[in-house]
mmCIF file of C-alpha atoms in Angstrom:
data_model
loop_
_atom_site.group_PDB
_atom_site.id
_atom_site.type_symbol
_atom_site.label_atom_id
_atom_site.label_comp_id
_atom_site.label_asym_id
_atom_site.label_seq_id
_atom_site.Cartn_x
_atom_site.Cartn_y
_atom_site.Cartn_z
ATOM 1 C CA MET X 1 155.359 -39.672 96.330
ATOM 2 C CA ILE X 2 155.059 -42.030 93.383
ATOM 3 C CA LEU X 3 151.890 -44.090 92.990
ATOM 4 C CA TYR X 4 151.625 -47.277 90.978
ATOM 5 C CA LEU X 5 148.479 -48.465 89.227
ATOM 6 C CA HIS X 6 147.845 -51.686 87.349
ATOM 7 C CA PRO X 7 148.498 -50.905 83.659
ATOM 8 C CA GLU X 8 145.376 -52.701 82.404
ATOM 9 C CA ASN X 9 143.016 -52.675 85.388
ATOM 10 C CA PRO X 10 143.853 -49.651 87.544
ATOM 11 C CA GLU X 11 142.726 -50.125 91.131
ATOM 12 C CA ILE X 12 139.355 -48.447 91.653
ATOM 13 C CA ARG X 13 140.017 -48.028 95.368
ATOM 14 C CA LYS X 14 143.144 -45.971 94.687
ATOM 15 C CA LEU X 15 141.423 -43.856 92.057
ATOM 16 C CA LYS X 16 138.475 -43.168 94.370
ATOM 17 C CA SER X 17 140.931 -41.923 96.975
ATOM 18 C CA ILE X 18 142.609 -39.702 94.371
ATOM 19 C CA SER X 19 139.213 -38.357 93.298
ATOM 20 C CA ALA X 20 138.300 -37.455 96.881
ATOM 21 C CA ASN X 21 141.640 -35.724 97.375
ATOM 22 C CA LEU X 22 141.236 -33.752 94.141
ATOM 23 C CA LYS X 23 137.863 -32.467 95.316
ATOM 24 C CA SER X 24 139.608 -31.291 98.500
ATOM 25 C CA GLY X 25 142.187 -29.254 96.584
ATOM 26 C CA ALA X 26 144.927 -31.807 95.924
ATOM 27 C CA VAL X 27 147.055 -31.795 92.775
ATOM 28 C CA TYR X 28 148.391 -34.905 91.024
ATOM 29 C CA ILE X 29 150.551 -35.695 88.019
ATOM 30 C CA PHE X 30 149.171 -38.317 85.618
ATOM 31 C CA PRO X 31 150.415 -39.755 82.351
ATOM 32 C CA THR X 32 148.175 -39.021 79.369
ATOM 33 C CA ASP X 33 148.134 -40.063 75.727
ATOM 34 C CA THR X 34 150.490 -37.166 74.950
ATOM 35 C CA VAL X 35 152.685 -36.087 77.896
ATOM 36 C CA TYR X 36 152.525 -36.087 81.692
ATOM 37 C CA ALA X 37 149.936 -33.619 82.981
ATOM 38 C CA ILE X 38 149.432 -31.789 86.265
ATOM 39 C CA LEU X 39 145.791 -32.240 87.298
ATOM 40 C CA ALA X 40 143.365 -30.543 89.665
ATOM 41 C CA ASP X 41 139.603 -30.577 90.105
ATOM 42 C CA ALA X 42 138.266 -27.878 87.784
ATOM 43 C CA HIS X 43 135.914 -26.626 90.510
ATOM 44 C CA SER X 44 138.610 -26.418 93.184
ATOM 45 C CA ARG X 45 140.026 -22.907 93.539
ATOM 46 C CA GLU X 46 142.784 -24.264 95.779
ATOM 47 C CA GLY X 47 143.762 -26.971 93.296
ATOM 48 C CA VAL X 48 143.737 -24.656 90.277
ATOM 49 C CA GLU X 49 145.811 -22.029 92.105
ATOM 50 C CA LYS X 50 148.348 -24.731 92.984
ATOM 51 C CA ILE X 51 148.761 -25.577 89.296
ATOM 52 C CA TYR X 52 149.518 -21.941 88.474
ATOM 53 C CA GLN X 53 152.015 -21.746 91.332
ATOM 54 C CA ILE X 54 153.717 -25.060 90.532
ATOM 55 C CA ARG X 55 154.160 -24.236 86.867
ATOM 56 C CA LYS X 56 154.818 -20.528 87.534
ATOM 57 C CA LEU X 57 152.189 -19.692 84.944
ATOM 58 C CA ALA X 58 150.825 -16.234 84.276
ATOM 59 C CA LYS X 59 147.299 -15.954 85.632
ATOM 60 C CA ASP X 60 145.909 -15.291 82.140
ATOM 61 C CA LYS X 61 147.433 -18.529 80.804
ATOM 62 C CA PRO X 62 144.520 -20.841 79.959
ATOM 63 C CA LEU X 63 144.373 -24.397 81.271
ATOM 64 C CA SER X 64 142.734 -27.344 79.547
ATOM 65 C CA LEU X 65 139.534 -28.983 80.720
ATOM 66 C CA LEU X 66 139.547 -32.797 80.763
ATOM 67 C CA CYS X 67 136.122 -34.403 80.307
ATOM 68 C CA LYS X 68 134.988 -38.014 80.266
ATOM 69 C CA ASP X 69 132.646 -37.574 77.279
ATOM 70 C CA ILE X 70 130.894 -35.096 74.997
ATOM 71 C CA SER X 71 127.908 -34.904 77.324
ATOM 72 C CA MET X 72 130.075 -33.607 80.158
ATOM 73 C CA ALA X 73 131.904 -31.182 77.878
ATOM 74 C CA SER X 74 128.661 -29.788 76.430
ATOM 75 C CA GLU X 75 127.709 -28.491 79.878
ATOM 76 C CA PHE X 76 130.433 -25.852 79.517
ATOM 77 C CA ILE X 77 130.263 -25.038 75.789
ATOM 78 C CA GLU X 78 128.214 -22.143 74.457
ATOM 79 C CA TYR X 79 127.466 -23.888 71.179
ATOM 80 C CA MET X 80 128.668 -27.060 69.468
ATOM 81 C CA PRO X 81 127.915 -27.152 65.731
ATOM 82 C CA ASN X 82 126.837 -30.460 64.208
ATOM 83 C CA PHE X 83 130.067 -30.777 62.222
ATOM 84 C CA ALA X 84 132.075 -30.342 65.421
ATOM 85 C CA TYR X 85 130.011 -32.960 67.222
ATOM 86 C CA ARG X 86 130.454 -35.471 64.397
ATOM 87 C CA MET X 87 134.197 -34.889 64.197
ATOM 88 C CA ILE X 88 134.762 -35.088 67.941
ATOM 89 C CA LYS X 89 132.615 -38.201 68.315
ATOM 90 C CA LYS X 90 134.769 -39.883 65.672
ATOM 91 C CA LEU X 91 138.072 -38.862 67.262
ATOM 92 C CA ILE X 92 137.647 -39.276 71.009
ATOM 93 C CA PRO X 93 139.166 -40.366 73.187
ATOM 94 C CA GLY X 94 142.375 -39.188 71.620
ATOM 95 C CA PRO X 95 145.276 -36.710 71.535
ATOM 96 C CA PHE X 96 143.264 -33.643 70.579
ATOM 97 C CA THR X 97 142.488 -30.305 72.188
ATOM 98 C CA PHE X 98 139.238 -28.723 70.989
ATOM 99 C CA ILE X 99 138.741 -24.980 71.444
ATOM 100 C CA PHE X 100 135.202 -23.717 72.062
ATOM 101 C CA LYS X 101 133.478 -20.615 73.329
ATOM 102 C CA ALA X 102 132.565 -21.312 76.924
ATOM 103 C CA ASN X 103 129.231 -20.650 78.580
ATOM 104 C CA LYS X 104 128.529 -19.348 82.078
ATOM 105 C CA ASN X 105 128.682 -22.861 83.551
ATOM 106 C CA LEU X 106 132.435 -23.095 83.123
ATOM 107 C CA PRO X 107 134.075 -23.738 86.511
ATOM 108 C CA LYS X 108 134.991 -20.278 87.780
ATOM 109 C CA PRO X 109 138.321 -21.298 89.375
ATOM 110 C CA SER X 110 139.536 -22.493 85.980
ATOM 111 C CA VAL X 111 138.749 -19.258 84.133
ATOM 112 C CA ALA X 112 138.829 -16.606 86.838
ATOM 113 C CA HIS X 113 141.804 -14.833 85.280
ATOM 114 C CA HIS X 114 141.024 -15.315 81.575
ATOM 115 C CA LYS X 115 140.205 -12.313 79.428
ATOM 116 C CA ASP X 116 138.383 -14.347 76.797
ATOM 117 C CA LYS X 117 135.839 -17.071 77.367
ATOM 118 C CA HIS X 118 137.404 -19.779 75.263
ATOM 119 C CA ILE X 119 138.244 -23.180 76.680
ATOM 120 C CA GLY X 120 140.400 -26.027 75.424
ATOM 121 C CA ILE X 121 138.741 -29.390 76.050
ATOM 122 C CA ARG X 122 140.467 -32.773 76.007
ATOM 123 C CA PHE X 123 139.260 -36.371 76.130
ATOM 124 C CA PRO X 124 142.568 -38.164 76.809
ATOM 125 C CA ASP X 125 143.003 -41.752 75.697
ATOM 126 C CA HIS X 126 144.897 -43.156 78.662
ATOM 127 C CA ILE X 127 143.364 -45.793 80.900
ATOM 128 C CA TYR X 128 144.429 -44.088 84.136
ATOM 129 C CA VAL X 129 142.903 -40.707 83.303
ATOM 130 C CA LYS X 130 139.860 -42.191 81.572
ATOM 131 C CA THR X 131 139.055 -44.334 84.607
ATOM 132 C CA LEU X 132 139.676 -41.424 86.975
ATOM 133 C CA LEU X 133 137.290 -39.210 84.989
ATOM 134 C CA GLU X 134 134.597 -41.873 85.135
ATOM 135 C CA ILE X 135 134.983 -42.136 88.903
ATOM 136 C CA HIS X 136 135.364 -38.407 89.495
ATOM 137 C CA ASN X 137 132.357 -37.598 87.268
ATOM 138 C CA SER X 138 133.429 -33.968 87.067
ATOM 139 C CA PRO X 139 135.903 -32.134 84.821
ATOM 140 C CA LEU X 140 139.564 -31.840 85.672
ATOM 141 C CA THR X 141 141.837 -28.920 84.895
ATOM 142 C CA SER X 142 145.280 -29.666 83.531
ATOM 143 C CA THR X 143 148.506 -28.384 82.083
ATOM 144 C CA SER X 144 151.586 -30.252 80.913
ATOM 145 C CA ALA X 145 154.509 -31.105 83.179
ATOM 146 C CA PHE X 146 156.965 -28.737 81.557
ATOM 147 C CA THR X 147 159.996 -26.885 82.868
ATOM 148 C CA ASP X 148 163.160 -25.281 81.505
ATOM 149 C CA ASP X 149 161.705 -25.390 77.995
ATOM 150 C CA GLN X 150 161.212 -29.142 77.960
ATOM 151 C CA PHE X 151 158.584 -31.724 78.809
ATOM 152 C CA ILE X 152 159.407 -33.950 81.767
ATOM 153 C CA ILE X 153 158.985 -37.554 80.632
ATOM 154 C CA ASP X 154 160.843 -39.626 83.243
ATOM 155 C CA ILE X 155 159.161 -40.542 86.535
ATOM 156 C CA ASP X 156 162.348 -39.945 88.566
ATOM 157 C CA ASP X 157 162.783 -36.481 87.063
ATOM 158 C CA LEU X 158 159.140 -35.714 87.781
ATOM 159 C CA ASP X 159 159.620 -36.774 91.384
ATOM 160 C CA THR X 160 162.737 -34.631 91.742
ATOM 161 C CA ILE X 161 161.091 -31.527 90.290
ATOM 162 C CA TYR X 162 157.503 -31.855 91.489
ATOM 163 C CA GLY X 163 157.502 -34.503 94.222
ATOM 164 C CA SER X 164 157.349 -32.001 97.071
ATOM 165 C CA LYS X 165 154.753 -29.830 95.314
ATOM 166 C CA VAL X 166 152.031 -32.335 94.403
ATOM 167 C CA THR X 167 150.150 -34.949 96.398
ATOM 168 C CA ALA X 168 151.492 -37.770 94.232
ATOM 169 C CA ILE X 169 152.790 -38.700 90.791
ATOM 170 C CA VAL X 170 151.205 -41.657 89.026
ATOM 171 C CA ASP X 171 153.855 -43.742 87.313
ATOM 172 C CA GLY X 172 153.224 -44.162 83.615
ATOM 173 C CA GLY X 173 156.771 -45.017 82.660
ATOM 174 C CA ILE X 174 158.788 -42.919 80.246
ATOM 175 C CA VAL X 175 156.366 -41.258 77.851
ATOM 176 C CA LYS X 176 157.075 -40.212 74.307
ATOM 177 C CA VAL X 177 156.755 -36.456 73.837
ATOM 178 C CA GLU X 178 153.843 -35.974 71.462
ATOM 179 C CA ILE X 179 151.857 -32.785 71.754
ATOM 180 C CA SER X 180 148.137 -32.741 71.044
ATOM 181 C CA THR X 181 146.578 -31.513 67.818
ATOM 182 C CA ILE X 182 144.597 -28.333 68.522
ATOM 183 C CA VAL X 183 141.381 -27.684 66.594
ATOM 184 C CA ASP X 184 139.560 -24.353 66.976
ATOM 185 C CA PHE X 185 135.765 -24.530 66.718
ATOM 186 C CA THR X 186 135.084 -20.910 67.689
ATOM 187 C CA LYS X 187 134.743 -19.794 64.051
ATOM 188 C CA ASP X 188 132.290 -20.749 61.318
ATOM 189 C CA ASN X 189 134.701 -23.419 60.111
ATOM 190 C CA PRO X 190 137.173 -25.527 62.109
ATOM 191 C CA VAL X 191 140.787 -24.371 62.086
ATOM 192 C CA VAL X 192 143.821 -26.462 63.032
ATOM 193 C CA LEU X 193 145.937 -24.257 65.302
ATOM 194 C CA ARG X 194 148.612 -26.881 65.886
ATOM 195 C CA GLU X 195 149.468 -30.098 64.100
ATOM 196 C CA GLY X 196 150.381 -32.750 66.647
ATOM 197 C CA LYS X 197 149.688 -36.359 67.489
ATOM 198 C CA GLY X 198 146.674 -37.721 65.611
ATOM 199 C CA PHE X 199 146.676 -35.005 62.955
ATOM 200 C CA GLU X 200 146.711 -37.614 60.189
ATOM 201 C CA LEU X 201 143.286 -38.773 61.398
ATOM 202 C CA ILE X 202 141.657 -35.431 60.619
ATOM 203 C CA GLN X 203 143.567 -34.219 57.534
ATOM 204 C CA LYS X 204 140.804 -35.358 55.205
ATOM 205 C CA ASP X 205 138.321 -33.189 57.105
ATOM 206 C CA PHE X 206 140.190 -29.994 56.193
#
């Protein structure tokens, strides 16, 4: 099923319904500021397991955690250095994945199969996901809509491939494939693990 939201003022009623379904184990596909992402409630074992099944991911493959702000993210991070806080505050929301050492509060369904305790955290800059996170007020787990070695960017293709496997797909039009820039904060100094969208905004910091 394809869902449509107003591009500037997404309907709160629809997003509240999506939030409630996510908490009950549903899985959705949303557009983000990079690519389409498959989303589940980070605390929902059923939802997280569905993501692994849908994407045919190995159980030790880490998923990203989507948070509405730094305050929410800090609940799950072992330690955030001052330089990391300053950089993130300047960059979010945006197309970045920040890697941190996780603490014991990390939602167990999202890390049950991980050997390490690192987590990639995102603050996506897309009105649909941002508004959903505000309403949901809890982190979401996500991975990209990706199959046969390519990102799926067209809503009709998404519906063909995933329509029967997810509760709904939120139409964001055809997205441009731009992967996130990944910054690792688990060491004494930040390290860029992948140069992607937005990298030019942080080059001067490295």
